[in-house]
Amino acid sequence: MASGRTPFILRVWMLLTWCLSLPMNALSWVLHRRMGADPKRFSERLGHGAAQNEQPVIWIHAASLGEVIQIGPLASHLMASQKATILVTTTTATGADWVAKHLPDVTHRFAPIDTPKAVGRFLDGWSVSAALFVEGDLWPRMLDGLHRRGVPQILLNARHSRTRARLPTVFGALLHPFALVTCRSDDVAKEMRALGLHADRVHVLPDLRLTLPKPAAPEQTISALSAALNKRAVWLAASTHQADEEAVLTAHLNVLEKHPDTLLIIAPRHPTRGAPLRELAQSRSLRIAQRSKGEAILRETQVYIADTLGELGVLYSICPLAFLGGSFGQEGGHTPYEPAFFETAILHGPNVKNFSDAYAALRQAGSAMQVDNAEHLGREVLALLQGDRAETMGQAGMAYVGNTEDCLNIYVGLIGEALKRTPD
């Protein structure tokens, strides 16, 4: 950002982060402890902790868990194709834990605070050859430092941002030097071009989450559950939270009035919800079996609580339709791509801000449908359990994700081209 065209707000930010570095450090320490992060690693937020070598690294910043889970295949591919060390930074402890578990070959650090000393230590300590940001979390001083050092900058999987819409001049200045911006939709790409970005550097690509592997679905487990169902009508409520569960149980009671043999499988987002979910269902006189307790699905079972980890692929395999949780409460929804991979029809509530582009695309493809409340959900479940509409929706979802099978190679190709450009 050249000073002559730097927006006033950014100049103020630069001044404030210079004058208020110590209070910002103190606040960051408090937040670091509150999230349960290792106290010994707080120094990373001050820019310390660089590897003791000068090897070039490709730096990928993914603020939290929702962003970092997108980068697994991409990080592995870049490590091989670019023959580079991969540095991943996150701001949250949950993101750090995910990297440690799923990407053991990359280097993880907590992202530095956007103060002069922290950013300076970070950039002086790491030989960053390229900086990739997932979805956003763009800090002015860091971007300015990267630009002054001639480091190519890339924004991946950009989505609509109210902040960006309110401050177009600011974000136009921040994003102008970027060598590549990939967007989830045409609308987001139009927003980016309206900021003054080079049109040939803005690309519409499938959601980066579509590069993730299909969830595991062991055939032996599928066969065992299918046998227990004994050809009963079944529907799934996946990744649910409390607000979803109350609505889902109400909907299922409505379904049982018309089809008393129907089974509901509920897979709560957090397995610890199993016990309170059981109490909630029993308070409504529903007959329960709970997977974590090893209880079998009997003919009289009306609700099966699948409070275990890593089995959503199995459940999508045996259920023709699924309601996706986090969409009746304030969580913002969960990914709809997983059920699409298994030809499962998708129902969801109105609150899916975390994946609004994905749900809109799948609704347009004919594989997803929004329901507004418990009664609406019950009606649609009843309708989908009859006839072949659920199968048609499932096939539409499978066709949608099938058309994106090569998107990882497209991402890697565009990134490779962007890294060859000379920064503005």
XYZ file of C-alpha atoms in Angstrom:
424
model
C 0.000 0.000 0.000
C 1.675 3.170 -1.149
C 1.153 5.978 1.368
C -0.280 8.325 -1.280
C -3.270 6.065 -1.883
C -3.624 4.523 1.553
C -7.145 5.143 2.904
C -7.404 7.222 6.050
C -8.764 4.293 8.115
C -5.694 2.227 7.294
C -3.352 5.065 8.244
C -5.211 5.329 11.564
C -4.846 1.564 12.068
C -1.119 1.752 11.478
C -0.821 4.549 14.031
C -2.979 2.819 16.645
C -1.159 -0.492 16.376
C 2.090 1.397 16.892
C 0.876 3.354 19.904
C -1.186 0.592 21.519
C 1.113 -2.382 21.004
C 1.408 -3.186 24.702
C -2.356 -3.153 25.401
C -2.896 -5.283 22.287
C -0.309 -7.765 23.542
C -2.036 -7.919 26.928
C -5.457 -8.487 25.368
C -4.044 -11.177 23.117
C -2.549 -12.929 26.176
C -5.957 -12.959 27.880
C -7.664 -14.377 24.790
C -4.904 -16.945 24.322
C -5.443 -18.266 27.842
C -9.237 -18.214 27.570
C -9.203 -20.473 24.526
C -7.081 -23.017 26.387
C -3.993 -22.604 24.199
C -0.588 -23.656 25.529
C 0.775 -20.657 27.498
C 4.301 -21.534 26.354
C 3.242 -20.836 22.773
C 1.994 -17.307 23.359
C 5.333 -15.942 22.149
C 4.335 -17.075 18.650
C 1.649 -14.374 18.679
C 4.464 -11.877 19.234
C 6.222 -13.116 16.100
C 8.712 -15.469 17.768
C 9.187 -19.145 16.955
C 10.581 -19.113 13.438
C 12.372 -22.245 12.280
C 16.134 -21.969 12.597
C 16.823 -22.077 8.863
C 16.361 -19.885 5.826
C 14.412 -22.301 3.631
C 11.587 -20.646 1.658
C 8.123 -21.453 2.935
C 4.625 -21.192 1.528
C 2.570 -19.654 4.303
C -1.118 -20.543 4.596
C -3.189 -18.572 7.103
C -6.527 -20.076 8.157
C -7.964 -18.219 11.144
C -10.032 -20.917 12.841
C -11.266 -24.478 12.539
C -13.818 -23.698 9.833
C -11.091 -22.341 7.550
C -8.243 -24.687 8.380
C -10.149 -27.920 7.680
C -10.382 -26.794 4.051
C -6.660 -26.843 3.361
C -5.608 -30.452 3.982
C -5.458 -31.713 0.378
C -4.192 -28.361 -0.912
C -1.363 -28.180 1.632
C -0.247 -31.720 0.821
C -0.390 -31.039 -2.920
C 1.603 -27.802 -2.640
C 4.179 -29.501 -0.473
C 4.755 -32.042 -3.242
C 4.310 -29.899 -6.371
C 6.188 -26.816 -5.151
C 8.707 -28.828 -3.127
C 8.285 -26.281 -0.370
C 7.970 -26.198 3.379
C 4.389 -25.388 4.375
C 3.774 -23.063 7.320
C 0.178 -22.944 8.592
C -0.966 -20.286 11.055
C -4.240 -20.121 12.941
C -5.604 -17.744 15.552
C -7.533 -20.381 17.527
C -6.418 -23.328 19.615
C -8.979 -25.620 17.979
C -7.433 -24.816 14.618
C -3.986 -25.570 16.009
C -5.177 -28.921 17.368
C -6.653 -29.862 13.992
C -3.400 -29.089 12.190
C -1.415 -31.174 14.685
C -3.734 -34.140 14.176
C -4.394 -34.012 10.436
C -1.332 -32.268 8.948
C 1.657 -33.622 10.859
C 4.068 -32.808 8.017
C 3.430 -29.060 8.042
C 4.713 -26.506 10.530
C 2.124 -24.748 12.677
C 2.394 -21.453 14.511
C -0.156 -19.100 16.014
C -0.620 -16.037 13.816
C 1.159 -12.877 14.982
C -0.714 -9.862 16.316
C -0.892 -7.010 13.810
C 1.610 -4.815 15.639
C 4.906 -3.506 14.228
C 7.217 -5.703 16.322
C 5.174 -8.910 16.023
C 4.760 -8.604 12.258
C 8.400 -7.589 11.815
C 9.693 -10.565 13.829
C 7.446 -12.950 11.909
C 8.433 -11.734 8.456
C 12.120 -11.440 9.375
C 12.112 -14.922 10.866
C 10.402 -16.787 8.046
C 11.518 -16.703 4.410
C 7.960 -16.445 3.097
C 7.861 -17.071 -0.660
C 4.050 -16.861 -0.905
C 1.190 -16.019 1.454
C -2.193 -17.726 1.066
C -5.194 -16.555 3.100
C -8.272 -18.775 3.410
C -11.577 -16.856 3.172
C -10.259 -13.701 4.851
C -8.764 -12.558 8.173
C -6.673 -9.915 6.431
C -4.635 -7.628 8.683
C -3.354 -4.334 7.227
C 0.135 -4.215 8.736
C 0.864 -7.829 7.781
C -0.344 -7.310 4.199
C 1.709 -4.147 3.925
C 4.799 -5.967 5.167
C 4.318 -8.777 2.668
C 3.826 -6.297 -0.172
C 6.978 -4.330 0.713
C 8.950 -7.592 0.650
C 7.536 -8.536 -2.765
C 5.762 -11.642 -1.473
C 2.890 -12.847 -3.725
C -0.418 -12.803 -1.853
C -3.416 -15.024 -2.611
C -6.943 -15.077 -1.202
C -8.678 -18.445 -1.454
C -12.384 -19.292 -1.257
C -13.565 -15.720 -0.763
C -17.176 -15.340 0.330
C -19.516 -12.422 0.756
C -18.443 -10.097 3.558
C -20.559 -7.347 5.083
C -17.428 -5.644 6.376
C -15.925 -5.612 2.897
C -19.174 -4.224 1.493
C -19.206 -1.424 4.098
C -15.551 -0.482 3.551
C -14.908 -0.938 -0.178
C -12.092 1.630 -0.345
C -10.222 -0.043 2.513
C -10.516 -3.531 1.087
C -9.768 -2.321 -2.412
C -6.431 -1.027 -1.108
C -5.721 -4.203 0.879
C -6.541 -6.552 -1.980
C -5.132 -4.548 -4.897
C -1.650 -6.195 -4.717
C -3.069 -9.742 -4.571
C -1.886 -12.007 -7.352
C -4.968 -14.236 -7.183
C -8.417 -14.179 -5.593
C -10.682 -17.224 -5.892
C -14.381 -16.742 -5.188
C -17.165 -19.173 -4.365
C -19.711 -17.493 -6.639
C -20.157 -15.041 -9.501
C -21.677 -12.519 -7.093
C -18.570 -12.529 -4.897
C -16.363 -12.186 -7.978
C -18.376 -9.119 -9.075
C -17.866 -7.619 -5.604
C -14.121 -8.156 -5.924
C -13.893 -6.605 -9.380
C -15.940 -3.643 -8.144
C -13.164 -3.003 -5.600
C -10.803 -2.351 -8.509
C -8.994 -5.700 -8.534
C -7.471 -6.924 -11.790
C -10.249 -8.840 -13.534
C -7.848 -11.514 -14.788
C -6.788 -12.274 -11.205
C -10.317 -12.924 -9.919
C -11.615 -16.455 -10.556
C -14.820 -18.277 -9.664
C -13.976 -21.770 -8.436
C -15.899 -24.482 -6.596
C -15.805 -24.243 -2.822
C -12.407 -25.317 -1.489
C -14.237 -27.735 0.824
C -15.067 -29.824 -2.235
C -11.427 -30.873 -2.384
C -11.832 -32.705 0.938
C -12.043 -36.501 0.833
C -15.397 -38.232 1.093
C -16.150 -39.312 4.692
C -15.333 -42.917 5.519
C -18.163 -45.425 5.195
C -16.970 -48.982 5.991
C -19.109 -51.514 4.175
C -19.241 -53.823 7.188
C -20.781 -51.096 9.373
C -23.225 -50.137 6.621
C -24.358 -53.753 6.250
C -24.874 -54.174 10.002
C -26.987 -51.040 10.318
C -28.957 -51.799 7.164
C -29.815 -55.234 8.521
C -30.973 -53.682 11.804
C -33.272 -51.309 9.912
C -34.965 -54.264 8.221
C -36.247 -52.092 5.333
C -37.958 -49.573 7.623
C -38.454 -46.009 6.451
C -35.660 -43.911 7.967
C -34.457 -40.323 7.987
C -31.412 -38.670 9.492
C -30.812 -35.486 11.491
C -27.052 -34.870 11.231
C -24.690 -32.621 13.211
C -27.496 -31.350 15.431
C -27.461 -28.860 18.292
C -30.061 -28.313 20.982
C -32.314 -25.986 18.966
C -32.274 -28.437 16.060
C -33.030 -31.425 18.265
C -36.170 -29.931 19.771
C -37.488 -29.146 16.278
C -36.449 -32.518 14.856
C -38.225 -34.477 17.603
C -41.373 -32.411 17.088
C -41.179 -33.106 13.354
C -40.693 -36.822 13.972
C -43.772 -36.993 16.193
C -45.724 -35.529 13.279
C -44.205 -38.114 10.934
C -45.120 -40.955 13.297
C -48.773 -39.927 13.257
C -48.918 -40.832 9.545
C -46.164 -43.467 9.376
C -45.712 -45.065 12.824
C -42.982 -47.433 11.635
C -40.557 -44.638 10.634
C -37.177 -44.451 12.401
C -35.327 -41.201 13.089
C -31.546 -41.349 13.465
C -30.045 -38.332 15.252
C -26.291 -37.781 15.073
C -25.535 -34.846 17.422
C -22.656 -32.577 16.477
C -21.050 -33.261 19.847
C -21.336 -36.806 21.248
C -21.751 -35.376 24.751
C -25.242 -34.364 23.635
C -26.227 -38.048 23.727
C -27.435 -38.120 27.343
C -29.473 -34.872 27.324
C -30.866 -35.800 23.916
C -32.031 -39.134 25.321
C -33.781 -37.340 28.194
C -35.417 -34.911 25.786
C -36.707 -37.707 23.548
C -37.980 -39.763 26.487
C -39.802 -36.713 27.870
C -41.814 -36.860 24.652
C -42.576 -40.572 25.165
C -40.362 -41.670 22.284
C -38.694 -45.090 22.457
C -34.918 -44.714 22.273
C -31.814 -46.706 21.434
C -28.374 -45.161 21.927
C -25.385 -46.192 19.827
C -22.700 -45.250 22.368
C -24.323 -47.661 24.838
C -24.397 -50.500 22.331
C -28.204 -50.622 22.318
C -29.730 -52.417 19.339
C -32.332 -50.974 16.982
C -35.500 -52.934 17.707
C -38.766 -52.932 15.823
C -40.302 -50.643 18.444
C -37.353 -48.174 18.417
C -38.510 -44.780 17.195
C -35.324 -42.727 17.667
C -31.759 -43.983 17.359
C -29.174 -41.646 18.890
C -25.897 -42.061 16.975
C -23.699 -40.299 19.540
C -20.396 -41.552 18.135
C -17.643 -39.921 16.096
C -16.631 -40.506 12.486
C -19.746 -42.348 11.304
C -21.633 -39.742 9.305
C -20.538 -41.386 6.060
C -22.195 -44.610 7.183
C -25.379 -42.807 8.197
C -25.607 -40.886 4.920
C -25.153 -44.194 3.096
C -28.239 -45.757 4.678
C -30.543 -42.704 4.855
C -32.254 -41.328 1.729
C -32.720 -37.882 3.282
C -31.044 -35.843 5.980
C -31.787 -32.676 7.890
C -28.533 -30.815 8.531
C -28.171 -29.283 11.985
C -26.829 -25.964 13.129
C -29.497 -24.359 10.939
C -32.352 -23.786 13.413
C -30.119 -22.272 16.101
C -27.386 -19.650 15.843
C -24.502 -21.900 14.762
C -24.745 -20.913 11.086
C -25.086 -24.393 9.598
C -22.679 -27.194 8.694
C -21.304 -28.371 5.355
C -23.874 -29.771 2.919
C -21.299 -31.366 0.652
C -20.884 -34.557 2.687
C -24.467 -35.804 2.216
C -24.307 -34.793 -1.458
C -21.403 -37.223 -1.936
C -23.711 -40.024 -0.757
C -26.755 -39.119 -2.912
C -28.679 -38.041 0.189
C -31.470 -35.464 -0.176
C -30.806 -32.415 1.998
C -33.156 -30.437 4.223
C -31.935 -27.485 6.271
C -33.216 -24.639 8.417
C -32.962 -20.911 7.584
C -29.729 -20.116 9.469
C -26.893 -21.310 7.224
C -24.749 -18.174 7.002
C -21.492 -20.170 7.269
C -22.293 -22.041 4.047
C -24.821 -19.767 2.337
C -23.168 -20.085 -1.091
C -23.016 -23.878 -0.827
C -26.642 -24.258 0.185
C -27.781 -21.825 -2.516
C -25.880 -23.777 -5.165
C -27.309 -27.102 -4.013
C -30.834 -25.687 -3.850
C -30.400 -24.441 -7.402
C -29.142 -27.877 -8.422
C -32.295 -29.410 -6.949
C -30.649 -31.399 -4.172
C -31.440 -29.229 -1.122
C -34.522 -27.582 0.371
C -34.994 -25.065 3.163
C -37.560 -25.702 5.887
C -38.599 -22.888 8.196
C -39.735 -24.668 11.356
C -40.528 -28.051 12.917
C -43.943 -28.360 11.273
C -42.506 -27.573 7.842
C -39.744 -30.121 8.422
C -42.265 -32.816 9.342
C -44.314 -32.172 6.196
C -41.298 -32.356 3.903
C -39.981 -35.532 5.541
C -43.349 -37.181 5.012
C -43.398 -36.086 1.384
C -39.842 -37.255 0.702
C -40.382 -40.652 2.311
C -43.012 -41.305 -0.347
C -42.336 -41.600 -4.052
C -38.956 -41.013 -5.658
C -38.338 -37.301 -5.015
C -35.664 -37.979 -2.375
C -33.814 -40.197 -4.838
C -34.021 -37.504 -7.511
C -32.677 -34.872 -5.103
C -29.867 -37.187 -4.028
C -28.845 -37.809 -7.616
C -28.812 -34.052 -8.278
C -26.467 -33.535 -5.330
C -24.164 -36.295 -6.480
C -24.061 -34.785 -9.974
C -23.185 -31.376 -8.517
C -20.216 -32.586 -6.474
C -19.185 -34.930 -9.292
C -18.696 -31.945 -11.599
C -16.065 -30.565 -9.218
C -13.787 -33.606 -8.972
C -10.885 -31.810 -10.687
C -11.114 -28.580 -8.679
C -8.006 -29.322 -6.568
C -5.869 -29.434 -9.711
C -7.459 -26.176 -10.870
C -6.601 -24.515 -7.547
C -3.028 -25.760 -7.684
C -2.628 -24.655 -11.301
C -3.883 -21.128 -10.640
C -1.735 -20.810 -7.537
C 1.308 -21.941 -9.487
C 0.661 -19.295 -12.141
C 0.099 -16.614 -9.516
C 3.409 -17.382 -7.802
C 5.240 -16.582 -11.057
C 3.827 -13.064 -11.240
C 5.771 -10.021 -10.113
C 3.791 -8.246 -7.350
C 2.415 -4.795 -8.227
